[in-house]
Structure formats: C-alpha cells, structure tokens
Short mmCIF file of N, CA, C and O in Angstrom, two decimals:
data_model
loop_
_atom_site.label_atom_id
_atom_site.label_comp_id
_atom_site.label_asym_id
_atom_site.label_seq_id
_atom_site.Cartn_x
_atom_site.Cartn_y
_atom_site.Cartn_z
N PRO A 637 110.92 115.15 107.18
CA PRO A 637 109.78 114.27 107.43
C PRO A 637 110.05 112.86 106.91
O PRO A 637 110.77 112.67 105.95
N GLU A 638 109.42 111.90 107.57
CA GLU A 638 109.57 110.50 107.19
C GLU A 638 108.83 110.22 105.89
O GLU A 638 107.74 110.70 105.65
N CYS A 639 109.45 109.40 105.03
CA CYS A 639 108.82 108.98 103.79
C CYS A 639 107.91 107.79 104.10
O CYS A 639 108.30 106.88 104.82
N ASP A 640 106.69 107.80 103.57
CA ASP A 640 105.73 106.74 103.88
C ASP A 640 105.94 105.48 103.05
O ASP A 640 105.52 104.40 103.44
N ILE A 641 106.59 105.60 101.88
CA ILE A 641 106.82 104.44 101.03
C ILE A 641 108.27 104.45 100.56
O ILE A 641 108.77 105.45 100.06
N LYS A 642 108.93 103.31 100.74
CA LYS A 642 110.31 103.16 100.28
C LYS A 642 110.35 102.03 99.25
O LYS A 642 109.83 100.94 99.50
N VAL A 643 110.92 102.30 98.09
CA VAL A 643 111.13 101.28 97.07
C VAL A 643 112.50 100.68 97.32
O VAL A 643 113.50 101.40 97.37
N THR A 644 112.55 99.36 97.51
CA THR A 644 113.83 98.72 97.79
C THR A 644 114.61 98.49 96.51
O THR A 644 114.04 98.40 95.42
N CYS A 645 115.91 98.38 96.64
CA CYS A 645 116.78 98.12 95.50
C CYS A 645 116.69 96.64 95.12
O CYS A 645 116.44 95.79 95.97
N SER A 646 116.93 96.36 93.87
CA SER A 646 116.95 94.98 93.40
C SER A 646 117.98 94.19 94.20
O SER A 646 119.10 94.63 94.42
N GLY A 647 117.56 93.02 94.66
CA GLY A 647 118.45 92.18 95.45
C GLY A 647 118.41 92.44 96.94
O GLY A 647 118.95 91.68 97.73
N GLU A 648 117.75 93.53 97.35
CA GLU A 648 117.62 93.84 98.78
C GLU A 648 116.60 92.88 99.41
O GLU A 648 115.60 92.56 98.81
N THR A 649 116.87 92.45 100.61
CA THR A 649 116.00 91.50 101.31
C THR A 649 114.70 92.17 101.72
O THR A 649 114.69 93.34 102.11
N GLY A 650 113.60 91.42 101.63
CA GLY A 650 112.31 91.91 102.09
C GLY A 650 111.42 92.35 100.94
O GLY A 650 111.77 92.20 99.77
N PRO A 651 110.23 92.86 101.28
CA PRO A 651 109.28 93.30 100.26
C PRO A 651 109.88 94.39 99.37
O PRO A 651 110.77 95.13 99.78
N ASP A 652 109.36 94.49 98.16
CA ASP A 652 109.85 95.49 97.21
C ASP A 652 109.39 96.90 97.56
O ASP A 652 110.03 97.87 97.19
N LEU A 653 108.27 97.01 98.22
CA LEU A 653 107.78 98.29 98.73
C LEU A 653 107.67 98.17 100.24
O LEU A 653 107.04 97.26 100.75
N GLN A 654 108.28 99.11 100.95
CA GLN A 654 108.20 99.11 102.40
C GLN A 654 107.45 100.35 102.85
O GLN A 654 107.74 101.46 102.40
N PHE A 655 106.45 100.13 103.70
CA PHE A 655 105.55 101.20 104.13
C PHE A 655 105.82 101.61 105.57
O PHE A 655 106.14 100.77 106.41
N SER A 656 105.65 102.89 105.85
CA SER A 656 105.70 103.36 107.23
C SER A 656 104.49 102.77 107.97
O SER A 656 103.57 102.24 107.35
N ASP A 657 104.50 102.87 109.29
CA ASP A 657 103.35 102.38 110.06
C ASP A 657 102.07 103.08 109.62
O ASP A 657 101.02 102.46 109.49
N ARG A 658 102.16 104.38 109.38
CA ARG A 658 100.99 105.15 108.94
C ARG A 658 100.47 104.65 107.59
O ARG A 658 99.27 104.43 107.41
N ALA A 659 101.37 104.43 106.64
CA ALA A 659 100.97 103.95 105.32
C ALA A 659 100.42 102.53 105.39
O ALA A 659 99.46 102.19 104.68
N SER A 660 101.01 101.69 106.25
CA SER A 660 100.54 100.30 106.39
C SER A 660 99.10 100.24 106.89
O SER A 660 98.35 99.33 106.53
N LYS A 661 98.72 101.19 107.72
CA LYS A 661 97.34 101.22 108.22
C LYS A 661 96.36 101.54 107.09
O LYS A 661 95.25 101.04 107.06
N GLU A 662 96.79 102.36 106.14
CA GLU A 662 95.94 102.75 105.02
C GLU A 662 95.98 101.72 103.89
O GLU A 662 95.00 101.56 103.16
N PHE A 663 97.10 101.06 103.72
CA PHE A 663 97.30 100.10 102.63
C PHE A 663 98.03 98.88 103.19
O PHE A 663 99.25 98.78 103.11
N PRO A 664 97.28 97.95 103.80
CA PRO A 664 97.89 96.85 104.56
C PRO A 664 98.34 95.66 103.70
O PRO A 664 97.84 94.55 103.82
N PHE A 665 99.29 95.91 102.80
CA PHE A 665 99.77 94.86 101.92
C PHE A 665 101.29 94.76 102.00
O PHE A 665 101.99 95.75 102.18
N VAL A 666 101.79 93.53 101.87
CA VAL A 666 103.21 93.26 101.73
C VAL A 666 103.39 92.91 100.25
O VAL A 666 102.76 91.98 99.75
N ILE A 667 104.22 93.67 99.55
CA ILE A 667 104.24 93.62 98.09
C ILE A 667 105.57 93.12 97.54
O ILE A 667 106.64 93.58 97.95
N GLU A 668 105.46 92.20 96.59
CA GLU A 668 106.59 91.75 95.79
C GLU A 668 106.26 92.13 94.34
O GLU A 668 105.14 91.89 93.88
N CYS A 669 107.20 92.76 93.65
CA CYS A 669 106.99 93.21 92.26
C CYS A 669 107.91 92.46 91.31
O CYS A 669 109.08 92.24 91.62
N LYS A 670 107.37 92.11 90.16
CA LYS A 670 108.15 91.45 89.11
C LYS A 670 107.83 92.10 87.78
O LYS A 670 106.66 92.33 87.45
N ASN A 671 108.88 92.39 87.00
CA ASN A 671 108.72 92.89 85.64
C ASN A 671 109.62 92.03 84.76
O ASN A 671 110.80 92.32 84.60
N LYS A 672 109.04 90.94 84.25
CA LYS A 672 109.82 89.96 83.49
C LYS A 672 108.98 89.48 82.31
O LYS A 672 107.77 89.37 82.40
N GLU A 673 109.67 89.17 81.22
CA GLU A 673 108.98 88.62 80.06
C GLU A 673 108.43 87.24 80.36
O GLU A 673 107.35 86.88 79.91
N THR A 674 109.16 86.45 81.12
CA THR A 674 108.71 85.12 81.54
C THR A 674 108.75 85.10 83.06
O THR A 674 109.81 85.20 83.66
N LEU A 675 107.59 84.97 83.67
CA LEU A 675 107.49 85.02 85.12
C LEU A 675 107.61 83.62 85.71
O LEU A 675 106.79 82.75 85.40
N PRO A 676 108.61 83.39 86.56
CA PRO A 676 108.68 82.11 87.28
C PRO A 676 107.66 82.17 88.42
O PRO A 676 107.99 82.54 89.55
N LEU A 677 106.42 81.83 88.11
CA LEU A 677 105.28 82.07 89.01
C LEU A 677 105.47 81.47 90.39
O LEU A 677 105.37 82.18 91.39
N TRP A 678 105.74 80.19 90.48
CA TRP A 678 105.81 79.55 91.79
C TRP A 678 107.00 80.02 92.60
O TRP A 678 106.92 80.17 93.82
N ALA A 679 108.11 80.32 91.94
CA ALA A 679 109.27 80.87 92.64
C ALA A 679 108.95 82.27 93.16
O ALA A 679 109.37 82.65 94.26
N SER A 680 108.20 83.04 92.38
CA SER A 680 107.81 84.39 92.81
C SER A 680 106.87 84.33 94.01
O SER A 680 106.99 85.12 94.95
N ILE A 681 105.93 83.39 93.98
CA ILE A 681 105.01 83.23 95.10
C ILE A 681 105.77 82.78 96.35
O ILE A 681 105.52 83.27 97.45
N LYS A 682 106.73 81.86 96.19
CA LYS A 682 107.53 81.40 97.32
C LYS A 682 108.31 82.57 97.93
O LYS A 682 108.39 82.70 99.15
N GLN A 683 108.86 83.43 97.07
CA GLN A 683 109.58 84.60 97.56
C GLN A 683 108.64 85.51 98.35
O GLN A 683 108.98 85.99 99.43
N LEU A 684 107.45 85.74 97.83
CA LEU A 684 106.45 86.56 98.50
C LEU A 684 106.07 85.96 99.85
O LEU A 684 105.97 86.67 100.85
N GLU A 685 105.88 84.65 99.88
CA GLU A 685 105.49 83.99 101.13
C GLU A 685 106.59 84.04 102.18
O GLU A 685 106.33 83.86 103.36
N GLY A 686 107.82 84.33 101.78
CA GLY A 686 108.92 84.46 102.72
C GLY A 686 108.92 85.79 103.46
O GLY A 686 109.65 85.94 104.44
N HIS A 687 108.10 86.74 103.01
CA HIS A 687 108.04 88.04 103.67
C HIS A 687 107.14 87.96 104.90
O HIS A 687 106.03 87.42 104.83
N ARG A 688 107.61 88.50 106.01
CA ARG A 688 106.83 88.49 107.25
C ARG A 688 105.63 89.41 107.14
O ARG A 688 105.69 90.46 106.52
N LEU A 689 104.56 89.00 107.80
CA LEU A 689 103.35 89.82 107.86
C LEU A 689 103.15 90.36 109.26
O LEU A 689 103.40 89.66 110.24
N LYS A 690 102.69 91.59 109.34
CA LYS A 690 102.19 92.13 110.60
C LYS A 690 100.69 91.83 110.63
O LYS A 690 100.09 91.54 109.61
N GLU A 691 100.12 91.93 111.80
CA GLU A 691 98.69 91.66 111.93
C GLU A 691 97.88 92.54 110.97
O GLU A 691 98.12 93.75 110.87
N GLY A 692 96.97 91.91 110.23
CA GLY A 692 96.09 92.65 109.33
C GLY A 692 96.65 92.85 107.93
O GLY A 692 95.98 93.40 107.06
N GLU A 693 97.89 92.42 107.68
CA GLU A 693 98.48 92.60 106.35
C GLU A 693 98.20 91.41 105.45
O GLU A 693 97.97 90.30 105.91
N THR A 694 98.25 91.66 104.15
CA THR A 694 98.01 90.65 103.13
C THR A 694 99.15 90.68 102.12
O THR A 694 99.61 91.76 101.74
N ARG A 695 99.59 89.50 101.70
CA ARG A 695 100.65 89.43 100.68
C ARG A 695 100.06 89.66 99.30
O ARG A 695 98.98 89.15 98.97
N LEU A 696 100.81 90.39 98.46
CA LEU A 696 100.34 90.75 97.12
C LEU A 696 101.52 90.72 96.15
O LEU A 696 102.54 91.35 96.40
N LEU A 697 101.36 89.97 95.06
CA LEU A 697 102.37 89.91 94.00
C LEU A 697 101.87 90.77 92.84
O LEU A 697 100.77 90.56 92.34
N ILE A 698 102.67 91.75 92.45
CA ILE A 698 102.34 92.61 91.30
C ILE A 698 103.32 92.25 90.20
O ILE A 698 104.53 92.18 90.44
N PHE A 699 102.80 92.03 88.98
CA PHE A 699 103.70 91.65 87.90
C PHE A 699 103.25 92.23 86.57
O PHE A 699 102.09 92.57 86.37
N ALA A 700 104.22 92.35 85.68
CA ALA A 700 103.98 92.85 84.33
C ALA A 700 105.14 92.39 83.45
O ALA A 700 106.12 91.82 83.93
N ARG A 701 104.99 92.66 82.18
CA ARG A 701 106.10 92.52 81.24
C ARG A 701 106.06 93.73 80.34
O ARG A 701 105.12 94.53 80.41
N ASN A 702 107.05 93.90 79.52
CA ASN A 702 107.11 95.08 78.66
C ASN A 702 105.85 95.21 77.80
O ASN A 702 105.36 94.24 77.26
N ARG A 703 105.36 96.42 77.72
CA ARG A 703 104.19 96.77 76.90
C ARG A 703 102.96 95.92 77.24
O ARG A 703 102.22 95.50 76.36
N SER A 704 102.76 95.65 78.53
CA SER A 704 101.56 94.91 78.96
C SER A 704 100.95 95.63 80.16
O SER A 704 101.56 96.51 80.75
N ASP A 705 99.75 95.22 80.49
CA ASP A 705 99.11 95.72 81.69
C ASP A 705 99.79 95.12 82.92
O ASP A 705 100.51 94.12 82.83
N ASP A 706 99.53 95.73 84.06
CA ASP A 706 100.01 95.19 85.34
C ASP A 706 98.92 94.30 85.92
O ASP A 706 97.73 94.57 85.75
N TYR A 707 99.33 93.26 86.63
CA TYR A 707 98.41 92.31 87.24
C TYR A 707 98.80 92.07 88.68
O TYR A 707 99.93 92.35 89.08
N VAL A 708 97.88 91.49 89.45
CA VAL A 708 98.18 91.13 90.83
C VAL A 708 97.76 89.69 91.09
O VAL A 708 96.83 89.17 90.47
N ILE A 709 98.46 89.07 92.03
CA ILE A 709 98.11 87.74 92.50
C ILE A 709 98.03 87.81 94.02
O ILE A 709 98.90 88.40 94.67
N LEU A 710 96.97 87.23 94.57
CA LEU A 710 96.89 87.03 96.01
C LEU A 710 96.16 85.73 96.27
O LEU A 710 95.52 85.18 95.37
N LYS A 711 96.30 85.21 97.47
CA LYS A 711 95.64 83.95 97.80
C LYS A 711 94.13 84.11 97.68
O LYS A 711 93.59 85.19 97.95
N LEU A 712 93.45 83.04 97.30
CA LEU A 712 92.01 83.09 97.13
C LEU A 712 91.31 83.52 98.42
O LEU A 712 90.41 84.36 98.39
N ASP A 713 91.74 83.00 99.55
CA ASP A 713 91.13 83.38 100.83
C ASP A 713 91.26 84.89 101.06
O ASP A 713 90.32 85.54 101.53
N ASP A 714 92.41 85.45 100.74
CA ASP A 714 92.63 86.89 100.92
C ASP A 714 91.74 87.69 99.96
O ASP A 714 91.19 88.72 100.34
N PHE A 715 91.63 87.21 98.73
CA PHE A 715 90.77 87.88 97.76
C PHE A 715 89.31 87.88 98.23
O PHE A 715 88.63 88.92 98.19
N LEU A 716 88.86 86.75 98.73
CA LEU A 716 87.46 86.66 99.19
C LEU A 716 87.21 87.56 100.39
O LEU A 716 86.14 88.16 100.49
N LYS A 717 88.19 87.73 101.27
CA LYS A 717 88.04 88.65 102.40
C LYS A 717 87.88 90.08 101.91
O LYS A 717 87.16 90.88 102.50
N LEU A 718 88.57 90.43 100.82
CA LEU A 718 88.49 91.79 100.27
C LEU A 718 87.15 92.08 99.60
O LEU A 718 86.66 93.22 99.66
N VAL A 719 86.57 91.09 98.96
CA VAL A 719 85.36 91.34 98.17
C VAL A 719 84.06 90.97 98.88
O VAL A 719 82.98 91.31 98.40
N MET A 720 84.15 90.27 99.98
CA MET A 720 82.91 89.84 100.66
C MET A 720 82.70 90.64 101.92
O MET A 720 83.46 91.25 102.49
#
C-alpha cells in the first residue's frame, strides 16, 4: 500500500513532509521544518515560499529548538482564512 506521508531527507529538494493526494485533501499544507537553536527566520520563510502549492494548499513553517515547544508560522492572510 502507498504511504500517505513521506519525510524527506535533509538536503532533499521540496517540502520536508510530502503527502499523498489523499492525505493532502485531509491536511492541505506544504510544510518546511526547522530544528535549530538559532533560526534564520527570513531565510527559512524564503525556502518555504519556494515550494510549489497545489490549489487549496497553504504554506506552513514548523520550528523548534532543543528542549522547547514546537511552533508554526504562516502568512497572516492564511491564518485569518483558517480562523474566520
């Protein structure tokens, strides 16, 4: 059977999590993940913005550092669409 979520290797081109068509319908996000003590924020956002979107998808940056909570960043317009 096909796997619905693939975690890409470090340095591999494209989003860090790749979803099957079925998974994308349930969770329509293009995800970039960072686990760094010092996050180069704007460079990370630029990398995320380089990922192609399919119709209905939203870009999402997930980040953390050691012994901290995980956080997400998305564009304000995308956030407002989710909550309104």
